[in-house]
CSV table of C-alpha atoms and ligand atoms in Angstrom, one decimal:
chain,number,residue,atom,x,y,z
A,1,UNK,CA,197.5,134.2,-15.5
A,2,UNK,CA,200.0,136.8,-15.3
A,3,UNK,CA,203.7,136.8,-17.6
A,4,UNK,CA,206.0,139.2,-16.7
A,5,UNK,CA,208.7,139.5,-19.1
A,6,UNK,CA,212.0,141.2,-17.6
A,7,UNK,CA,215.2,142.4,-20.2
A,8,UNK,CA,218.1,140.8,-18.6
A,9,UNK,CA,220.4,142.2,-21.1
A,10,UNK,CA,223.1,139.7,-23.0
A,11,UNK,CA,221.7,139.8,-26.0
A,12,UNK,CA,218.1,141.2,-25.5
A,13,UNK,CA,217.5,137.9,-23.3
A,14,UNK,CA,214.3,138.0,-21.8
A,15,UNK,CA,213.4,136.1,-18.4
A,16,UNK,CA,209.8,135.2,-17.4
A,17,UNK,CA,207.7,135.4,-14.1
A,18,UNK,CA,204.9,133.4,-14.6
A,19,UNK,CA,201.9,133.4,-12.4
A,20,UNK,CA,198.9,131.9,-11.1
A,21,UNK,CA,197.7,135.5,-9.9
A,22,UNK,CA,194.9,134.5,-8.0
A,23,UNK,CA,197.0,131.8,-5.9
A,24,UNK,CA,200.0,134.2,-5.8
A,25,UNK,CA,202.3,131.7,-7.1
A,26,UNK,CA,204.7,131.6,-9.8
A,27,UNK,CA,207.0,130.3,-12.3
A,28,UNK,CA,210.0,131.3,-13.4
A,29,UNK,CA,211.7,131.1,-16.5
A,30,UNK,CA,215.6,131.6,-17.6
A,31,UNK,CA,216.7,133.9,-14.9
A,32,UNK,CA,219.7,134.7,-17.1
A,33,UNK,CA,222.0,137.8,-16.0
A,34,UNK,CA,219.5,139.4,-13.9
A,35,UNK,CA,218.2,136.8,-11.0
A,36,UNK,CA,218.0,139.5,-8.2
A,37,UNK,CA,215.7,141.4,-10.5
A,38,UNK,CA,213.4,138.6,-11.2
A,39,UNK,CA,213.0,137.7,-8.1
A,40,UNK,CA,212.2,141.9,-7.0
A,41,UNK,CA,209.9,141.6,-9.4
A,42,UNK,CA,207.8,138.1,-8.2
A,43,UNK,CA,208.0,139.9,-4.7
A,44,UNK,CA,206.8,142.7,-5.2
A,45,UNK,CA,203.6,141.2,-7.2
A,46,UNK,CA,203.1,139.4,-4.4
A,47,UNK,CA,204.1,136.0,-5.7
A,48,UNK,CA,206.0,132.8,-4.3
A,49,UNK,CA,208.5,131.4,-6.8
A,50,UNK,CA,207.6,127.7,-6.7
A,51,UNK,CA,209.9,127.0,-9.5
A,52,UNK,CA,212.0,127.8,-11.8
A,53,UNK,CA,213.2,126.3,-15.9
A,54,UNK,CA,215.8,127.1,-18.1
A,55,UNK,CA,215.0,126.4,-22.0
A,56,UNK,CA,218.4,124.8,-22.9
A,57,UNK,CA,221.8,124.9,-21.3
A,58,UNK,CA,223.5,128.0,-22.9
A,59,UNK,CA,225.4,130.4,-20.5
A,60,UNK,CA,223.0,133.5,-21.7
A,61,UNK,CA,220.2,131.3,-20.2
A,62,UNK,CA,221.5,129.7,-17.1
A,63,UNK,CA,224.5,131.9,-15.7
A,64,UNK,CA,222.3,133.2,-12.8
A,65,UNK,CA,220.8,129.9,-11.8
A,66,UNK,CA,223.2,129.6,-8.5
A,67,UNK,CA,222.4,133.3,-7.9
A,68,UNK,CA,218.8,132.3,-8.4
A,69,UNK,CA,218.8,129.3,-6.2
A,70,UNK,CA,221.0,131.2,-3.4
A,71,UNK,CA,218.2,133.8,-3.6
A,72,UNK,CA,214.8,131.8,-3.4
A,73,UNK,CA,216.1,128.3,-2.2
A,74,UNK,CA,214.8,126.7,-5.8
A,75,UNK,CA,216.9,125.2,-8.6
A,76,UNK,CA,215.7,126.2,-12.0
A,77,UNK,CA,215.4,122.8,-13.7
A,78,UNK,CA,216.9,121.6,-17.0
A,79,UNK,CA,215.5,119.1,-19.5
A,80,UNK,CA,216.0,115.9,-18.2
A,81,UNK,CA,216.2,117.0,-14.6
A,82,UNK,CA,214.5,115.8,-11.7
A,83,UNK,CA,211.8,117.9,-9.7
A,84,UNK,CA,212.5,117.8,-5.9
A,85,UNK,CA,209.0,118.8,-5.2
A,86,UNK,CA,207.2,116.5,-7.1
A,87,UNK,CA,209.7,113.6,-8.4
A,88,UNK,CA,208.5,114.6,-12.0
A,89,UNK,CA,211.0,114.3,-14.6
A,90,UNK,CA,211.7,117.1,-17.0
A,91,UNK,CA,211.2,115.5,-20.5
A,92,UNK,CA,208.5,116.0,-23.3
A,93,UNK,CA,205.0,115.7,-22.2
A,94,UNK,CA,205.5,116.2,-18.2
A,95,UNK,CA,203.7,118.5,-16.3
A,96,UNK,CA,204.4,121.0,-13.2
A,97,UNK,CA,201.3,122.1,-11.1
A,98,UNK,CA,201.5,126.1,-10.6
A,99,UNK,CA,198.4,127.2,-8.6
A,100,UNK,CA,195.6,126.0,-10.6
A,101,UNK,CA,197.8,126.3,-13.9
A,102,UNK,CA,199.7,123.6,-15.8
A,103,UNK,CA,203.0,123.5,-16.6
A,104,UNK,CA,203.3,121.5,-19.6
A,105,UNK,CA,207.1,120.7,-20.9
A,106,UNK,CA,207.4,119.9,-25.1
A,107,UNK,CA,211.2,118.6,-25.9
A,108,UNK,CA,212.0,121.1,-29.2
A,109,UNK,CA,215.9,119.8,-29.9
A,110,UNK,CA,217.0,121.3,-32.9
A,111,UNK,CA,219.2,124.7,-31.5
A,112,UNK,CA,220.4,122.3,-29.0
A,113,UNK,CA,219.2,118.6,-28.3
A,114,UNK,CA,218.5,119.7,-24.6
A,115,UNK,CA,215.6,122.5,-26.0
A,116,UNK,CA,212.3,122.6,-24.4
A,117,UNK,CA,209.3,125.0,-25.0
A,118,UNK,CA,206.6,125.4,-21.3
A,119,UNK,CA,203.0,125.3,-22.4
A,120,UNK,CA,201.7,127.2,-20.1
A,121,UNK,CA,197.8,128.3,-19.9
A,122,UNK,CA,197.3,130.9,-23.1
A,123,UNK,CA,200.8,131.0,-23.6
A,124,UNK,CA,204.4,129.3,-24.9
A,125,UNK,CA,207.4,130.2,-23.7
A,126,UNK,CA,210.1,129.1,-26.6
A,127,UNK,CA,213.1,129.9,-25.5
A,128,UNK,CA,215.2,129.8,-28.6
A,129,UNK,CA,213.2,127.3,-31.0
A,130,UNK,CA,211.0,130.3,-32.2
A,131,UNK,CA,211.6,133.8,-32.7
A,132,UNK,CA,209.2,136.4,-33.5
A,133,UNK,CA,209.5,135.8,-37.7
A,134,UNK,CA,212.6,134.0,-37.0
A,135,UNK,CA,213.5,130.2,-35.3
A,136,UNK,CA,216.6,129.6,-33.5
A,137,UNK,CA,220.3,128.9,-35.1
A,138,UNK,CA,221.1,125.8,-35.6
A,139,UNK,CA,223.7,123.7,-37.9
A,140,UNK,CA,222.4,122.9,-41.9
A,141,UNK,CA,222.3,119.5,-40.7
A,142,UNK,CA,220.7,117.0,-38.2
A,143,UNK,CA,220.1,120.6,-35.8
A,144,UNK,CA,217.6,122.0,-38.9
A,145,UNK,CA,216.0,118.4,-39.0
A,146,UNK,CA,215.2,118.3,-35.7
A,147,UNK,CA,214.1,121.7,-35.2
A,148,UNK,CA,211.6,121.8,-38.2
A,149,UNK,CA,210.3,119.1,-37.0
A,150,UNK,CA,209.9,120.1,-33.2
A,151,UNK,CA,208.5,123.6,-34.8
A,152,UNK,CA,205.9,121.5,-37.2
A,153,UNK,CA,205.1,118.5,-34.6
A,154,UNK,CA,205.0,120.2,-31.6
A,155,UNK,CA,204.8,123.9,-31.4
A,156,UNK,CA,202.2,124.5,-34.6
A,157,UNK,CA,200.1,121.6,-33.0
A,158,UNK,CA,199.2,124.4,-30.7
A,159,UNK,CA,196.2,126.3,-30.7
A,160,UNK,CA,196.3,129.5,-33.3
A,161,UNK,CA,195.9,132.4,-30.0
A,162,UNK,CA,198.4,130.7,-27.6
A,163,UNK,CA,200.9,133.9,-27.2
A,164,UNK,CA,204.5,133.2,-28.1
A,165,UNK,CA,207.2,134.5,-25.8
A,166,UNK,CA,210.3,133.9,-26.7
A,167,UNK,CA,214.2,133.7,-25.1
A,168,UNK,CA,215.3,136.5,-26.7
A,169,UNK,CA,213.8,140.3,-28.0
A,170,UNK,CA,215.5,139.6,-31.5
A,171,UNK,CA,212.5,138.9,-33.7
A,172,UNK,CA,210.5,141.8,-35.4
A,173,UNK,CA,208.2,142.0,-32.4
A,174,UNK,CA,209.2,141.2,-28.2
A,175,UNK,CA,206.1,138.7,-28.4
A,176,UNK,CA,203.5,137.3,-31.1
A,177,UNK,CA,201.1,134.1,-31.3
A,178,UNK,CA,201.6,130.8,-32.7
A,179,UNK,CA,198.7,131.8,-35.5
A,180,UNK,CA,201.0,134.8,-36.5
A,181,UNK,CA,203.7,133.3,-36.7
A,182,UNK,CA,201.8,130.3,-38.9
A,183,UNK,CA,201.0,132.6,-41.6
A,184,UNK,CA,203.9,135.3,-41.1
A,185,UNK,CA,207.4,133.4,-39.7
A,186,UNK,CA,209.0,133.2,-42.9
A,187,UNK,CA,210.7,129.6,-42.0
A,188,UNK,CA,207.4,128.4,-41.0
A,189,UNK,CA,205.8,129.2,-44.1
A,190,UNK,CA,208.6,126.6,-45.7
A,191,UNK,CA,206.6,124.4,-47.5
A,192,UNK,CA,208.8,121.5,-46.6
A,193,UNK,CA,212.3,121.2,-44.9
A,194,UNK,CA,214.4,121.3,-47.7
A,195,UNK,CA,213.3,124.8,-48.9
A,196,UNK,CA,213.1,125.7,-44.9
A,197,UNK,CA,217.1,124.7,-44.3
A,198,UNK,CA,217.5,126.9,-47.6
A,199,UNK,CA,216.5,129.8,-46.1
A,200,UNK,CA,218.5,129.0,-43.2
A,201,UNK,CA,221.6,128.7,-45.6
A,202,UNK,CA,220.5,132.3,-47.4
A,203,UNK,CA,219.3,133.9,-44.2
A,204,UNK,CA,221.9,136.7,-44.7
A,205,UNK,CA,221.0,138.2,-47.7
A,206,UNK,CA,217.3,137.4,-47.1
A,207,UNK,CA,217.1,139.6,-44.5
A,208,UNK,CA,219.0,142.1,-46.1
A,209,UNK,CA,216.8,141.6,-49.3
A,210,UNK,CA,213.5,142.4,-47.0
A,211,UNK,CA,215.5,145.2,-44.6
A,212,UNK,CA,214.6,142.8,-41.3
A,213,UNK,CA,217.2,143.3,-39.0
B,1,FE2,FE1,220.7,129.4,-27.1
């Protein structure tokens, strides 16, 4: 399996080809403000772009999907949306055939209700549920809720060495693993969700306290 991460700029988003190497075909993953480049890059490895996700419907994720589709005739698909290819619905639990890798969708609302992560092979792409050390924004309220428990119920369910890659480059490190982020993520190591939305609340000067940026 090959992931290609690609800086698509915005802030520090990061796009993802992902690939069945040995079948030369590939995934890709929030396109964002750089399509033209993602696709360069899938090329020139060789690869066909079968298909193509967004992890929730925020501009900085999706504003190059109709340059994307205009560019390799594929619609990146958004939870809840239909596959064309294989009539399979985009919801938690469904899963996309790349080469002779799985494509596995888990629906993570919490940052928004539309939030999914792709399981795919060694690796989780988490678009912006989990950070490196940090989980996505989300309100004090029923956003927190359902993001602590998409982050405890779904993506810690995970085994320890499946690599994290996440939407963004705005954690302490571009990439990490779900075990790392188990004992090091500050909001994971929340014992329960009331102390976890407290850190949310005192984020600010928590960071400040312990100089993360
Ligand atoms: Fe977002």
């Amino acid at each position: 399996m090959l992931v290609h991460p690609i800086q698509t700029g915005g802030n520090r988003n990061f796009a993802y080809v992902v690939a069945d190497k040995a079948a030369g075909i590939a995934a890709v993953i929030d396109p964002s403000y750089r399509p033209a480049e993602v696709v360069r890059v899938a090329r020139q490895g060789g690869l066909t772009i079968a298909r193509a996700f967004c992890t929730h419907d925020h501009h900085d994720h999706t504003n190059g999907n109709a340059e994307f589709e205009r560019l390799t005739g594929v619609r990146p698909l958004l939870f809840g949306d239909t596959d064309p290819e294989t009539a399979n619905r985009v919801e938690d639990g469904a899963a996309f055939p790349l080469g002779d890798l799985t494509i596995r969708i888990l629906h993570t609302p919490g940052h928004t209700p539309d939030s999914i992560c792709l399981h795919i092979g060694d690796a989780v792409f988490t678009g912006d549920t989990l950070f490196v050390g940090k989980v996505g924004g989300t309100d004090l309220g029923a956003g927190a809720e359902a993001e602590y428990e998409s982050l405890h119920r779904k993506l810690l369910t995970l085994p320890a060495k499946t690599r994290v890659f996440p939407g963004h480059d705005v954690g302490v490190a571009p990439e990490s693993t779900i075990g790392h982020e188990r004992e090091t993520n500050p909001f994971l190591l929340r014992p329960d969700y009331e102390s976890f939305v407290e850190l949310k609340r005192n984020w600010a000067a928590y960071k400040k306290e312990h100089g993360i940026e």
